[in-house]
């Protein structure tokens, strides 16, 4: 059983959190919602789902997890401004852990400076940002490069989830 950290802030894309989270749990893995504070309610931007954070980013280490998932929407903007969240992603990458980001999720990877020389995809609105971070942008439903898994939009979720489960 793998332990997967879901990095979350308000206004995440509802399905990009719910579907991978449910799939990870259904596959028998432990899914942990990581927020700025433990016990905080974190709401989706469409209002169809909300979650309560299981742990605070200040109370965990990347070494305790097997993978990291970064749902899209506006949540990655809220995640990337927290130094501890960015440091967590950087350490997970240094340890070779799977790091999956969909839609705007790669914004956190940019802040963690882990995209240089990697192939990636993302929501089209941030493709210039990933290129400036040193990545090769590919317009594909899912791109796997080493430990990194990236996808573009909710319609790519089946491929995104498949590749997360493959890594676990």
Tab-separated table of C-alpha atoms in Angstrom:
chain	number	residue	atom	x	y	z
A	1	UNK	CA	0.000	0.000	0.000
A	2	UNK	CA	1.332	3.406	-0.990
A	3	UNK	CA	0.823	6.653	0.914
A	4	UNK	CA	-0.143	9.556	-1.356
A	5	UNK	CA	-0.128	13.253	-0.399
A	6	UNK	CA	-2.767	15.430	-2.082
A	7	UNK	CA	-1.598	19.061	-1.813
A	8	UNK	CA	-4.669	21.242	-1.576
A	9	UNK	CA	-5.791	24.857	-1.165
A	10	UNK	CA	-9.185	26.471	-1.830
A	11	UNK	CA	-10.697	26.645	-5.320
A	12	UNK	CA	-9.254	23.388	-6.642
A	13	UNK	CA	-10.875	21.963	-9.790
A	14	UNK	CA	-13.486	19.667	-8.201
A	15	UNK	CA	-13.116	16.609	-10.444
A	16	UNK	CA	-9.305	16.879	-10.608
A	17	UNK	CA	-9.238	16.275	-6.847
A	18	UNK	CA	-12.212	13.957	-6.395
A	19	UNK	CA	-11.525	11.461	-9.184
A	20	UNK	CA	-7.803	10.789	-8.520
A	21	UNK	CA	-8.414	10.813	-4.727
A	22	UNK	CA	-11.248	8.279	-5.008
A	23	UNK	CA	-9.245	6.111	-7.451
A	24	UNK	CA	-6.184	6.033	-5.168
A	25	UNK	CA	-8.359	4.986	-2.198
A	26	UNK	CA	-10.300	2.410	-4.248
A	27	UNK	CA	-6.970	0.866	-5.317
A	28	UNK	CA	-6.199	0.283	-1.630
A	29	UNK	CA	-3.721	3.101	-1.077
A	30	UNK	CA	-3.723	5.721	1.665
A	31	UNK	CA	-4.740	9.187	0.433
A	32	UNK	CA	-3.755	12.055	2.731
A	33	UNK	CA	-5.092	15.581	2.222
A	34	UNK	CA	-2.338	18.083	3.029
A	35	UNK	CA	-3.327	21.659	3.757
A	36	UNK	CA	-1.844	24.752	5.374
A	37	UNK	CA	-3.511	23.682	8.642
A	38	UNK	CA	-4.871	20.364	9.920
A	39	UNK	CA	-8.668	20.191	10.046
A	40	UNK	CA	-9.290	23.099	7.696
A	41	UNK	CA	-12.179	22.898	5.228
A	42	UNK	CA	-10.919	23.233	1.646
A	43	UNK	CA	-13.530	23.966	-1.009
A	44	UNK	CA	-13.667	23.178	-4.704
A	45	UNK	CA	-14.205	26.046	-7.113
A	46	UNK	CA	-17.435	24.562	-8.519
A	47	UNK	CA	-18.788	23.812	-5.051
A	48	UNK	CA	-19.530	20.135	-5.762
A	49	UNK	CA	-16.975	18.838	-3.228
A	50	UNK	CA	-15.023	20.022	-0.233
A	51	UNK	CA	-12.487	18.248	1.953
A	52	UNK	CA	-11.029	18.608	5.413
A	53	UNK	CA	-7.242	18.528	5.547
A	54	UNK	CA	-5.879	15.446	7.326
A	55	UNK	CA	-2.550	17.069	8.182
A	56	UNK	CA	-0.722	20.378	8.108
A	57	UNK	CA	2.209	20.688	5.713
A	58	UNK	CA	4.240	21.746	8.770
A	59	UNK	CA	3.770	18.324	10.403
A	60	UNK	CA	4.918	15.987	7.602
A	61	UNK	CA	8.035	15.003	5.644
A	62	UNK	CA	8.302	13.913	2.016
A	63	UNK	CA	10.106	10.755	3.181
A	64	UNK	CA	6.836	9.554	4.754
A	65	UNK	CA	5.048	9.448	1.381
A	66	UNK	CA	5.340	7.436	-1.829
A	67	UNK	CA	3.724	9.969	-4.173
A	68	UNK	CA	2.353	13.512	-4.433
A	69	UNK	CA	-0.723	14.645	-6.381
A	70	UNK	CA	-1.376	18.312	-7.172
A	71	UNK	CA	-4.939	18.923	-8.439
A	72	UNK	CA	-5.535	21.937	-10.670
A	73	UNK	CA	-7.874	24.900	-10.656
A	74	UNK	CA	-6.763	27.871	-8.544
A	75	UNK	CA	-5.493	25.618	-5.736
A	76	UNK	CA	-1.885	25.371	-7.055
A	77	UNK	CA	-1.567	29.151	-6.723
A	78	UNK	CA	-2.500	28.826	-3.052
A	79	UNK	CA	-0.150	25.869	-2.601
A	80	UNK	CA	2.898	27.394	-4.302
A	81	UNK	CA	2.946	30.516	-2.105
A	82	UNK	CA	3.539	28.287	0.942
A	83	UNK	CA	7.272	27.672	1.231
A	84	UNK	CA	6.764	24.405	3.102
A	85	UNK	CA	4.586	23.022	0.283
A	86	UNK	CA	7.203	23.911	-2.327
A	87	UNK	CA	9.982	22.424	-0.176
A	88	UNK	CA	7.914	19.238	0.264
A	89	UNK	CA	7.622	18.833	-3.535
A	90	UNK	CA	11.341	19.559	-3.995
A	91	UNK	CA	12.262	16.911	-1.399
A	92	UNK	CA	9.830	14.354	-2.858
A	93	UNK	CA	11.444	14.912	-6.255
A	94	UNK	CA	14.964	14.561	-4.806
A	95	UNK	CA	13.827	11.242	-3.303
A	96	UNK	CA	12.477	10.053	-6.676
A	97	UNK	CA	8.853	9.962	-5.527
A	98	UNK	CA	6.085	10.133	-8.118
A	99	UNK	CA	4.775	13.706	-8.469
A	100	UNK	CA	1.571	14.165	-10.457
A	101	UNK	CA	0.131	17.540	-11.476
A	102	UNK	CA	-2.914	18.241	-13.616
A	103	UNK	CA	-4.099	21.514	-15.178
A	104	UNK	CA	-2.409	24.278	-13.115
A	105	UNK	CA	-0.708	21.681	-10.871
A	106	UNK	CA	2.660	22.106	-12.619
A	107	UNK	CA	2.796	25.670	-11.201
A	108	UNK	CA	3.934	24.057	-7.948
A	109	UNK	CA	6.578	22.074	-9.874
A	110	UNK	CA	7.783	25.358	-11.394
A	111	UNK	CA	8.137	26.904	-7.931
A	112	UNK	CA	9.969	23.773	-6.733
A	113	UNK	CA	12.328	24.144	-9.741
A	114	UNK	CA	11.992	20.499	-10.827
A	115	UNK	CA	10.960	20.877	-14.494
A	116	UNK	CA	14.310	21.722	-16.100
A	117	UNK	CA	15.036	19.239	-18.906
A	118	UNK	CA	11.730	17.373	-18.407
A	119	UNK	CA	8.884	16.728	-20.830
A	120	UNK	CA	5.567	17.947	-19.435
A	121	UNK	CA	2.056	19.055	-20.234
A	122	UNK	CA	-0.386	21.358	-18.429
A	123	UNK	CA	-3.335	23.659	-18.927
A	124	UNK	CA	-2.545	25.667	-22.072
A	125	UNK	CA	-2.670	28.932	-20.103
A	126	UNK	CA	0.555	28.061	-18.248
A	127	UNK	CA	2.465	26.351	-21.082
A	128	UNK	CA	4.805	29.363	-21.467
A	129	UNK	CA	5.523	29.177	-17.734
A	130	UNK	CA	6.579	25.517	-17.911
A	131	UNK	CA	8.722	26.282	-20.966
A	132	UNK	CA	10.405	29.170	-19.130
A	133	UNK	CA	11.036	26.746	-16.236
A	134	UNK	CA	13.099	24.658	-18.674
A	135	UNK	CA	10.561	21.969	-19.601
A	136	UNK	CA	9.627	20.738	-23.053
A	137	UNK	CA	5.857	21.301	-23.392
A	138	UNK	CA	3.851	18.580	-25.130
A	139	UNK	CA	0.136	18.968	-25.947
A	140	UNK	CA	-0.854	15.414	-24.887
A	141	UNK	CA	-3.433	13.976	-22.464
A	142	UNK	CA	-0.737	12.691	-20.135
A	143	UNK	CA	3.049	12.967	-20.124
A	144	UNK	CA	5.236	10.773	-17.939
A	145	UNK	CA	8.906	11.749	-17.655
A	146	UNK	CA	10.752	9.838	-14.979
A	147	UNK	CA	8.891	10.413	-11.713
A	148	UNK	CA	6.755	13.301	-13.066
A	149	UNK	CA	3.189	12.798	-14.352
A	150	UNK	CA	1.335	15.725	-15.911
A	151	UNK	CA	-2.033	16.224	-17.635
A	152	UNK	CA	-3.938	19.146	-19.136
A	153	UNK	CA	-7.612	19.294	-18.145
A	154	UNK	CA	-10.470	17.297	-16.554
A	155	UNK	CA	-11.026	15.431	-19.831
A	156	UNK	CA	-7.545	13.907	-19.385
A	157	UNK	CA	-8.331	12.524	-15.920
A	158	UNK	CA	-8.671	8.843	-16.984
A	159	UNK	CA	-5.129	8.843	-18.437
A	160	UNK	CA	-3.804	10.887	-15.489
A	161	UNK	CA	-5.309	8.462	-12.957
A	162	UNK	CA	-4.066	5.428	-14.917
A	163	UNK	CA	-0.485	6.708	-14.805
A	164	UNK	CA	-0.673	7.587	-11.082
A	165	UNK	CA	-1.872	4.064	-10.308
A	166	UNK	CA	0.870	2.611	-12.557
A	167	UNK	CA	3.519	4.425	-10.481
A	168	UNK	CA	2.043	3.156	-7.189
